[in-house]
Amino acid sequence: VRIVVLGQGAVGKTAMTVRFITKRFIGEYDPTLDYTHTETIYRHEASINGDVVHFEILDTAGQEEDTLLLEEKIKWGDGFLIVYSVTDRCSFDEVMRLCFLVNHINSGSRKAVSEPLPILIVANKKDLEFDRMVTTEDGEKLSGGLKLPFFEISARDSCEETAAVFHTLYGEIMKQLSSSPTSFRRRAVSKLMDKIPRIHSNSTLGSTGRSFSLSSFRDLLPD
Ligand SMILES: Nc1nc2c(ncn2[C@@H]2O[C@H](COP(=O)(O)OP(=O)(O)OP(=O)(O)O)[C@@H](O)[C@H]2O)c(=O)[nH]1
């Protein structure tokens, strides 16, 4: 399944993705590395309820100036995480716009979708209680209004909460796949998607391919 992680800069998109894949928090990585701002597709296999699921997770760059480029990325995805930080009101205000954009772009490319799209709203950094600017109720109200599932998590503190987000989104994608299979016919996407670097991880299954460890992380990055 293809997942697109959307949200303003610095809300923790990379932290969540890397937390899910490696079970580690990126705060443990060398902070001088600049990879966190690079757009990357992470490939990862995970076992969910006995199924081996092949994830491709596009961690978008927060500051996307070009809406056309963003559109291509949204067309590529099967499911979407729209992330904000509870410490950043502005990132919360952006959720509505991103949600509208995902729905608008997909309404053109997926016909007769009766179910809501697989989108989850994720409030990150709940550990920073002192810096909180967005309450849990704000998040619940917004998600309720948009009729989307809502998660409040800390990618820093909890591996389980982070994994639950990805597992739930996978469940939502599968639900929609069974109710309207034709909506999941691969949509034409531009060559742009081939240009985004890919990092493969087999960390959970440990089968063939390169494993994703802290030491090899740097080697896997594009030059
Ligand atoms: N306290 C705390 N800090 C976090 C959490 N998640 C991420 N951070 C920190 O927030 C900063 C930004 O995290 P990133 O994962 O790089 O954010 P991003 O959304 O990928 O940012 P862009 O790539 O610029 O779009 C980093 O310093 C992280 O260590 C969290 O749950 N709690």
PDB file of N, CA, C and O in Angstrom, residues 1-53:
ATOM      1  N   VAL A   1       0.840  -1.196   0.000  1.00  0.00           N
ATOM      2  CA  VAL A   1       0.000   0.000   0.000  1.00  0.00           C
ATOM      3  C   VAL A   1       0.873   1.243   0.000  1.00  0.00           C
ATOM      4  O   VAL A   1       1.979   1.242   0.529  1.00  0.00           O
ATOM      5  N   ARG A   2       0.333   2.270  -0.623  1.00  0.00           N
ATOM      6  CA  ARG A   2       1.073   3.530  -0.701  1.00  0.00           C
ATOM      7  C   ARG A   2       0.461   4.566   0.241  1.00  0.00           C
ATOM      8  O   ARG A   2      -0.732   4.866   0.129  1.00  0.00           O
ATOM      9  N   ILE A   3       1.294   5.066   1.100  1.00  0.00           N
ATOM     10  CA  ILE A   3       0.825   6.048   2.078  1.00  0.00           C
ATOM     11  C   ILE A   3       1.553   7.366   1.867  1.00  0.00           C
ATOM     12  O   ILE A   3       2.775   7.381   1.696  1.00  0.00           O
ATOM     13  N   VAL A   4       0.800   8.441   1.867  1.00  0.00           N
ATOM     14  CA  VAL A   4       1.414   9.766   1.743  1.00  0.00           C
ATOM     15  C   VAL A   4       1.258  10.485   3.089  1.00  0.00           C
ATOM     16  O   VAL A   4       0.148  10.587   3.612  1.00  0.00           O
ATOM     17  N   VAL A   5       2.384  10.941   3.639  1.00  0.00           N
ATOM     18  CA  VAL A   5       2.350  11.654   4.916  1.00  0.00           C
ATOM     19  C   VAL A   5       2.436  13.149   4.625  1.00  0.00           C
ATOM     20  O   VAL A   5       3.430  13.632   4.077  1.00  0.00           O
ATOM     21  N   LEU A   6       1.349  13.840   4.969  1.00  0.00           N
ATOM     22  CA  LEU A   6       1.253  15.271   4.662  1.00  0.00           C
ATOM     23  C   LEU A   6       1.227  16.088   5.949  1.00  0.00           C
ATOM     24  O   LEU A   6       0.845  15.592   7.004  1.00  0.00           O
ATOM     25  N   GLY A   7       1.589  17.354   5.828  1.00  0.00           N
ATOM     26  CA  GLY A   7       1.535  18.234   6.996  1.00  0.00           C
ATOM     27  C   GLY A   7       2.629  19.278   6.893  1.00  0.00           C
ATOM     28  O   GLY A   7       3.596  19.110   6.139  1.00  0.00           O
ATOM     29  N   GLN A   8       2.449  20.331   7.675  1.00  0.00           N
ATOM     30  CA  GLN A   8       3.415  21.420   7.628  1.00  0.00           C
ATOM     31  C   GLN A   8       4.811  20.969   8.049  1.00  0.00           C
ATOM     32  O   GLN A   8       4.965  19.902   8.638  1.00  0.00           O
ATOM     33  N   GLY A   9       5.801  21.842   7.817  1.00  0.00           N
ATOM     34  CA  GLY A   9       7.176  21.529   8.215  1.00  0.00           C
ATOM     35  C   GLY A   9       7.292  21.334   9.715  1.00  0.00           C
ATOM     36  O   GLY A   9       6.569  21.961  10.486  1.00  0.00           O
ATOM     37  N   ALA A  10       8.170  20.415  10.097  1.00  0.00           N
ATOM     38  CA  ALA A  10       8.551  20.212  11.502  1.00  0.00           C
ATOM     39  C   ALA A  10       7.451  19.681  12.421  1.00  0.00           C
ATOM     40  O   ALA A  10       7.573  19.741  13.637  1.00  0.00           O
ATOM     41  N   VAL A  11       6.365  19.151  11.854  1.00  0.00           N
ATOM     42  CA  VAL A  11       5.323  18.580  12.723  1.00  0.00           C
ATOM     43  C   VAL A  11       5.681  17.159  13.183  1.00  0.00           C
ATOM     44  O   VAL A  11       5.077  16.627  14.112  1.00  0.00           O
ATOM     45  N   GLY A  12       6.667  16.568  12.505  1.00  0.00           N
ATOM     46  CA  GLY A  12       7.113  15.225  12.910  1.00  0.00           C
ATOM     47  C   GLY A  12       6.780  14.123  11.916  1.00  0.00           C
ATOM     48  O   GLY A  12       6.674  12.959  12.289  1.00  0.00           O
ATOM     49  N   LYS A  13       6.666  14.473  10.645  1.00  0.00           N
ATOM     50  CA  LYS A  13       6.330  13.474   9.622  1.00  0.00           C
ATOM     51  C   LYS A  13       7.441  12.435   9.497  1.00  0.00           C
ATOM     52  O   LYS A  13       7.190  11.238   9.456  1.00  0.00           O
ATOM     53  N   THR A  14       8.679  12.935   9.434  1.00  0.00           N
ATOM     54  CA  THR A  14       9.808  12.006   9.317  1.00  0.00           C
ATOM     55  C   THR A  14       9.948  11.197  10.605  1.00  0.00           C
ATOM     56  O   THR A  14      10.172   9.982  10.562  1.00  0.00           O
ATOM     57  N   ALA A  15       9.784  11.868  11.738  1.00  0.00           N
ATOM     58  CA  ALA A  15       9.910  11.169  13.023  1.00  0.00           C
ATOM     59  C   ALA A  15       8.917  10.019  13.106  1.00  0.00           C
ATOM     60  O   ALA A  15       9.267   8.908  13.525  1.00  0.00           O
ATOM     61  N   MET A  16       7.675  10.251  12.679  1.00  0.00           N
ATOM     62  CA  MET A  16       6.655   9.202  12.719  1.00  0.00           C
ATOM     63  C   MET A  16       7.001   8.042  11.792  1.00  0.00           C
ATOM     64  O   MET A  16       6.870   6.877  12.153  1.00  0.00           O
ATOM     65  N   THR A  17       7.409   8.400  10.576  1.00  0.00           N
ATOM     66  CA  THR A  17       7.697   7.372   9.577  1.00  0.00           C
ATOM     67  C   THR A  17       8.876   6.513  10.025  1.00  0.00           C
ATOM     68  O   THR A  17       8.815   5.278   9.978  1.00  0.00           O
ATOM     69  N   VAL A  18       9.938   7.184  10.476  1.00  0.00           N
ATOM     70  CA  VAL A  18      11.130   6.445  10.908  1.00  0.00           C
ATOM     71  C   VAL A  18      10.815   5.646  12.186  1.00  0.00           C
ATOM     72  O   VAL A  18      11.302   4.530  12.359  1.00  0.00           O
ATOM     73  N   ARG A  19       9.981   6.182  13.049  1.00  0.00           N
ATOM     74  CA  ARG A  19       9.563   5.478  14.266  1.00  0.00           C
ATOM     75  C   ARG A  19       8.838   4.178  13.905  1.00  0.00           C
ATOM     76  O   ARG A  19       9.055   3.126  14.485  1.00  0.00           O
ATOM     77  N   PHE A  20       7.948   4.271  12.931  1.00  0.00           N
ATOM     78  CA  PHE A  20       7.191   3.095  12.500  1.00  0.00           C
ATOM     79  C   PHE A  20       8.127   2.036  11.906  1.00  0.00           C
ATOM     80  O   PHE A  20       8.017   0.858  12.201  1.00  0.00           O
ATOM     81  N   ILE A  21       9.073   2.482  11.094  1.00  0.00           N
ATOM     82  CA  ILE A  21       9.917   1.539  10.364  1.00  0.00           C
ATOM     83  C   ILE A  21      11.028   0.950  11.230  1.00  0.00           C
ATOM     84  O   ILE A  21      11.303  -0.241  11.173  1.00  0.00           O
ATOM     85  N   THR A  22      11.660   1.797  12.025  1.00  0.00           N
ATOM     86  CA  THR A  22      12.841   1.325  12.776  1.00  0.00           C
ATOM     87  C   THR A  22      12.552   1.137  14.264  1.00  0.00           C
ATOM     88  O   THR A  22      13.400   0.644  14.992  1.00  0.00           O
ATOM     89  N   LYS A  23      11.380   1.587  14.692  1.00  0.00           N
ATOM     90  CA  LYS A  23      11.007   1.605  16.110  1.00  0.00           C
ATOM     91  C   LYS A  23      11.843   2.595  16.918  1.00  0.00           C
ATOM     92  O   LYS A  23      11.790   2.624  18.126  1.00  0.00           O
ATOM     93  N   ARG A  24      12.645   3.388  16.237  1.00  0.00           N
ATOM     94  CA  ARG A  24      13.478   4.376  16.944  1.00  0.00           C
ATOM     95  C   ARG A  24      12.951   5.785  16.699  1.00  0.00           C
ATOM     96  O   ARG A  24      12.307   6.046  15.690  1.00  0.00           O
ATOM     97  N   PHE A  25      13.302   6.669  17.597  1.00  0.00           N
ATOM     98  CA  PHE A  25      12.931   8.070  17.438  1.00  0.00           C
ATOM     99  C   PHE A  25      14.100   8.806  16.800  1.00  0.00           C
ATOM    100  O   PHE A  25      15.250   8.611  17.208  1.00  0.00           O
ATOM    101  N   ILE A  26      13.833   9.670  15.817  1.00  0.00           N
ATOM    102  CA  ILE A  26      14.937  10.297  15.086  1.00  0.00           C
ATOM    103  C   ILE A  26      15.769  11.223  15.941  1.00  0.00           C
ATOM    104  O   ILE A  26      16.853  11.595  15.556  1.00  0.00           O
ATOM    105  N   GLY A  27      15.239  11.611  17.090  1.00  0.00           N
ATOM    106  CA  GLY A  27      16.031  12.424  18.003  1.00  0.00           C
ATOM    107  C   GLY A  27      17.327  11.720  18.368  1.00  0.00           C
ATOM    108  O   GLY A  27      18.308  12.363  18.745  1.00  0.00           O
ATOM    109  N   GLU A  28      17.311  10.391  18.190  1.00  0.00           N
ATOM    110  CA  GLU A  28      18.508   9.610  18.515  1.00  0.00           C
ATOM    111  C   GLU A  28      19.527   9.643  17.374  1.00  0.00           C
ATOM    112  O   GLU A  28      20.635   9.177  17.528  1.00  0.00           O
ATOM    113  N   TYR A  29      19.116  10.172  16.240  1.00  0.00           N
ATOM    114  CA  TYR A  29      20.062  10.281  15.128  1.00  0.00           C
ATOM    115  C   TYR A  29      20.900  11.541  15.253  1.00  0.00           C
ATOM    116  O   TYR A  29      20.546  12.455  15.997  1.00  0.00           O
ATOM    117  N   ASP A  30      21.944  11.603  14.481  1.00  0.00           N
ATOM    118  CA  ASP A  30      22.816  12.772  14.454  1.00  0.00           C
ATOM    119  C   ASP A  30      22.019  13.982  13.952  1.00  0.00           C
ATOM    120  O   ASP A  30      21.566  14.002  12.803  1.00  0.00           O
ATOM    121  N   PRO A  31      21.821  14.984  14.778  1.00  0.00           N
ATOM    122  CA  PRO A  31      20.979  16.122  14.371  1.00  0.00           C
ATOM    123  C   PRO A  31      21.587  16.968  13.253  1.00  0.00           C
ATOM    124  O   PRO A  31      20.891  17.783  12.653  1.00  0.00           O
ATOM    125  N   THR A  32      22.870  16.771  12.958  1.00  0.00           N
ATOM    126  CA  THR A  32      23.475  17.570  11.882  1.00  0.00           C
ATOM    127  C   THR A  32      23.105  17.012  10.509  1.00  0.00           C
ATOM    128  O   THR A  32      23.293  17.670   9.498  1.00  0.00           O
ATOM    129  N   LEU A  33      22.592  15.784  10.501  1.00  0.00           N
ATOM    130  CA  LEU A  33      22.201  15.206   9.204  1.00  0.00           C
ATOM    131  C   LEU A  33      20.990  15.957   8.659  1.00  0.00           C
ATOM    132  O   LEU A  33      20.048  16.246   9.376  1.00  0.00           O
ATOM    133  N   ASP A  34      21.024  16.187   7.391  1.00  0.00           N
ATOM    134  CA  ASP A  34      19.980  17.006   6.796  1.00  0.00           C
ATOM    135  C   ASP A  34      18.865  16.163   6.157  1.00  0.00           C
ATOM    136  O   ASP A  34      17.942  16.686   5.561  1.00  0.00           O
ATOM    137  N   TYR A  35      18.944  14.838   6.318  1.00  0.00           N
ATOM    138  CA  TYR A  35      18.025  13.980   5.572  1.00  0.00           C
ATOM    139  C   TYR A  35      16.565  14.218   5.932  1.00  0.00           C
ATOM    140  O   TYR A  35      15.668  13.957   5.159  1.00  0.00           O
ATOM    141  N   THR A  36      16.324  14.740   7.140  1.00  0.00           N
ATOM    142  CA  THR A  36      14.929  14.832   7.577  1.00  0.00           C
ATOM    143  C   THR A  36      14.105  15.762   6.700  1.00  0.00           C
ATOM    144  O   THR A  36      12.891  15.651   6.658  1.00  0.00           O
ATOM    145  N   HIS A  37      14.768  16.677   6.014  1.00  0.00           N
ATOM    146  CA  HIS A  37      13.986  17.588   5.177  1.00  0.00           C
ATOM    147  C   HIS A  37      13.895  17.104   3.733  1.00  0.00           C
ATOM    148  O   HIS A  37      13.301  17.758   2.903  1.00  0.00           O
ATOM    149  N   THR A  38      14.525  15.960   3.457  1.00  0.00           N
ATOM    150  CA  THR A  38      14.510  15.450   2.094  1.00  0.00           C
ATOM    151  C   THR A  38      13.272  14.587   1.904  1.00  0.00           C
ATOM    152  O   THR A  38      12.904  13.818   2.779  1.00  0.00           O
ATOM    153  N   GLU A  39      12.683  14.719   0.752  1.00  0.00           N
ATOM    154  CA  GLU A  39      11.526  13.909   0.463  1.00  0.00           C
ATOM    155  C   GLU A  39      11.974  12.485   0.142  1.00  0.00           C
ATOM    156  O   GLU A  39      12.894  12.294  -0.639  1.00  0.00           O
ATOM    157  N   THR A  40      11.340  11.518   0.747  1.00  0.00           N
ATOM    158  CA  THR A  40      11.791  10.134   0.597  1.00  0.00           C
ATOM    159  C   THR A  40      10.597   9.193   0.559  1.00  0.00           C
ATOM    160  O   THR A  40       9.595   9.442   1.222  1.00  0.00           O
ATOM    161  N   ILE A  41      10.739   8.115  -0.222  1.00  0.00           N
ATOM    162  CA  ILE A  41       9.757   7.035  -0.138  1.00  0.00           C
ATOM    163  C   ILE A  41      10.421   5.891   0.616  1.00  0.00           C
ATOM    164  O   ILE A  41      11.467   5.395   0.208  1.00  0.00           O
ATOM    165  N   TYR A  42       9.841   5.537   1.740  1.00  0.00           N
ATOM    166  CA  TYR A  42      10.371   4.438   2.547  1.00  0.00           C
ATOM    167  C   TYR A  42       9.600   3.173   2.184  1.00  0.00           C
ATOM    168  O   TYR A  42       8.364   3.182   2.178  1.00  0.00           O
ATOM    169  N   ARG A  43      10.341   2.124   1.895  1.00  0.00           N
ATOM    170  CA  ARG A  43       9.688   0.836   1.632  1.00  0.00           C
ATOM    171  C   ARG A  43       9.868  -0.029   2.858  1.00  0.00           C
ATOM    172  O   ARG A  43      10.974  -0.114   3.405  1.00  0.00           O
ATOM    173  N   HIS A  44       8.791  -0.652   3.263  1.00  0.00           N
ATOM    174  CA  HIS A  44       8.845  -1.385   4.512  1.00  0.00           C
ATOM    175  C   HIS A  44       7.829  -2.523   4.485  1.00  0.00           C
ATOM    176  O   HIS A  44       6.717  -2.354   3.981  1.00  0.00           O
ATOM    177  N   GLU A  45       8.237  -3.664   5.009  1.00  0.00           N
ATOM    178  CA  GLU A  45       7.306  -4.782   5.115  1.00  0.00           C
ATOM    179  C   GLU A  45       6.970  -4.996   6.576  1.00  0.00           C
ATOM    180  O   GLU A  45       7.871  -5.012   7.418  1.00  0.00           O
ATOM    181  N   ALA A  46       5.700  -5.135   6.856  1.00  0.00           N
ATOM    182  CA  ALA A  46       5.291  -5.359   8.239  1.00  0.00           C
ATOM    183  C   ALA A  46       4.229  -6.449   8.258  1.00  0.00           C
ATOM    184  O   ALA A  46       3.506  -6.654   7.279  1.00  0.00           O
ATOM    185  N   SER A  47       4.166  -7.144   9.361  1.00  0.00           N
ATOM    186  CA  SER A  47       3.165  -8.180   9.503  1.00  0.00           C
ATOM    187  C   SER A  47       1.994  -7.612  10.300  1.00  0.00           C
ATOM    188  O   SER A  47       2.154  -7.181  11.430  1.00  0.00           O
ATOM    189  N   ILE A  48       0.825  -7.568   9.665  1.00  0.00           N
ATOM    190  CA  ILE A  48      -0.362  -7.039  10.344  1.00  0.00           C
ATOM    191  C   ILE A  48      -1.451  -8.108  10.311  1.00  0.00           C
ATOM    192  O   ILE A  48      -1.890  -8.514   9.241  1.00  0.00           O
ATOM    193  N   ASN A  49      -1.867  -8.545  11.471  1.00  0.00           N
ATOM    194  CA  ASN A  49      -2.873  -9.608  11.605  1.00  0.00           C
ATOM    195  C   ASN A  49      -2.559 -10.807  10.703  1.00  0.00           C
ATOM    196  O   ASN A  49      -3.443 -11.336  10.034  1.00  0.00           O
ATOM    197  N   GLY A  50      -1.315 -11.154  10.636  1.00  0.00           N
ATOM    198  CA  GLY A  50      -0.935 -12.330   9.859  1.00  0.00           C
ATOM    199  C   GLY A  50      -0.667 -12.049   8.388  1.00  0.00           C
ATOM    200  O   GLY A  50      -0.169 -12.911   7.667  1.00  0.00           O
ATOM    201  N   ASP A  51      -1.009 -10.860   7.912  1.00  0.00           N
ATOM    202  CA  ASP A  51      -0.719 -10.517   6.513  1.00  0.00           C
ATOM    203  C   ASP A  51       0.636  -9.834   6.429  1.00  0.00           C
ATOM    204  O   ASP A  51       0.951  -8.995   7.263  1.00  0.00           O
ATOM    205  N   VAL A  52       1.397 -10.159   5.379  1.00  0.00           N
ATOM    206  CA  VAL A  52       2.620  -9.391   5.142  1.00  0.00           C
ATOM    207  C   VAL A  52       2.235  -8.195   4.270  1.00  0.00           C
ATOM    208  O   VAL A  52       1.752  -8.364   3.157  1.00  0.00           O
ATOM    209  N   VAL A  53       2.409  -7.021   4.819  1.00  0.00           N
ATOM    210  CA  VAL A  53       1.985  -5.811   4.115  1.00  0.00           C
ATOM    211  C   VAL A  53       3.215  -5.075   3.600  1.00  0.00           C
ATOM    212  O   VAL A  53       4.163  -4.836   4.347  1.00  0.00           O
TER     213      VAL A  53
END
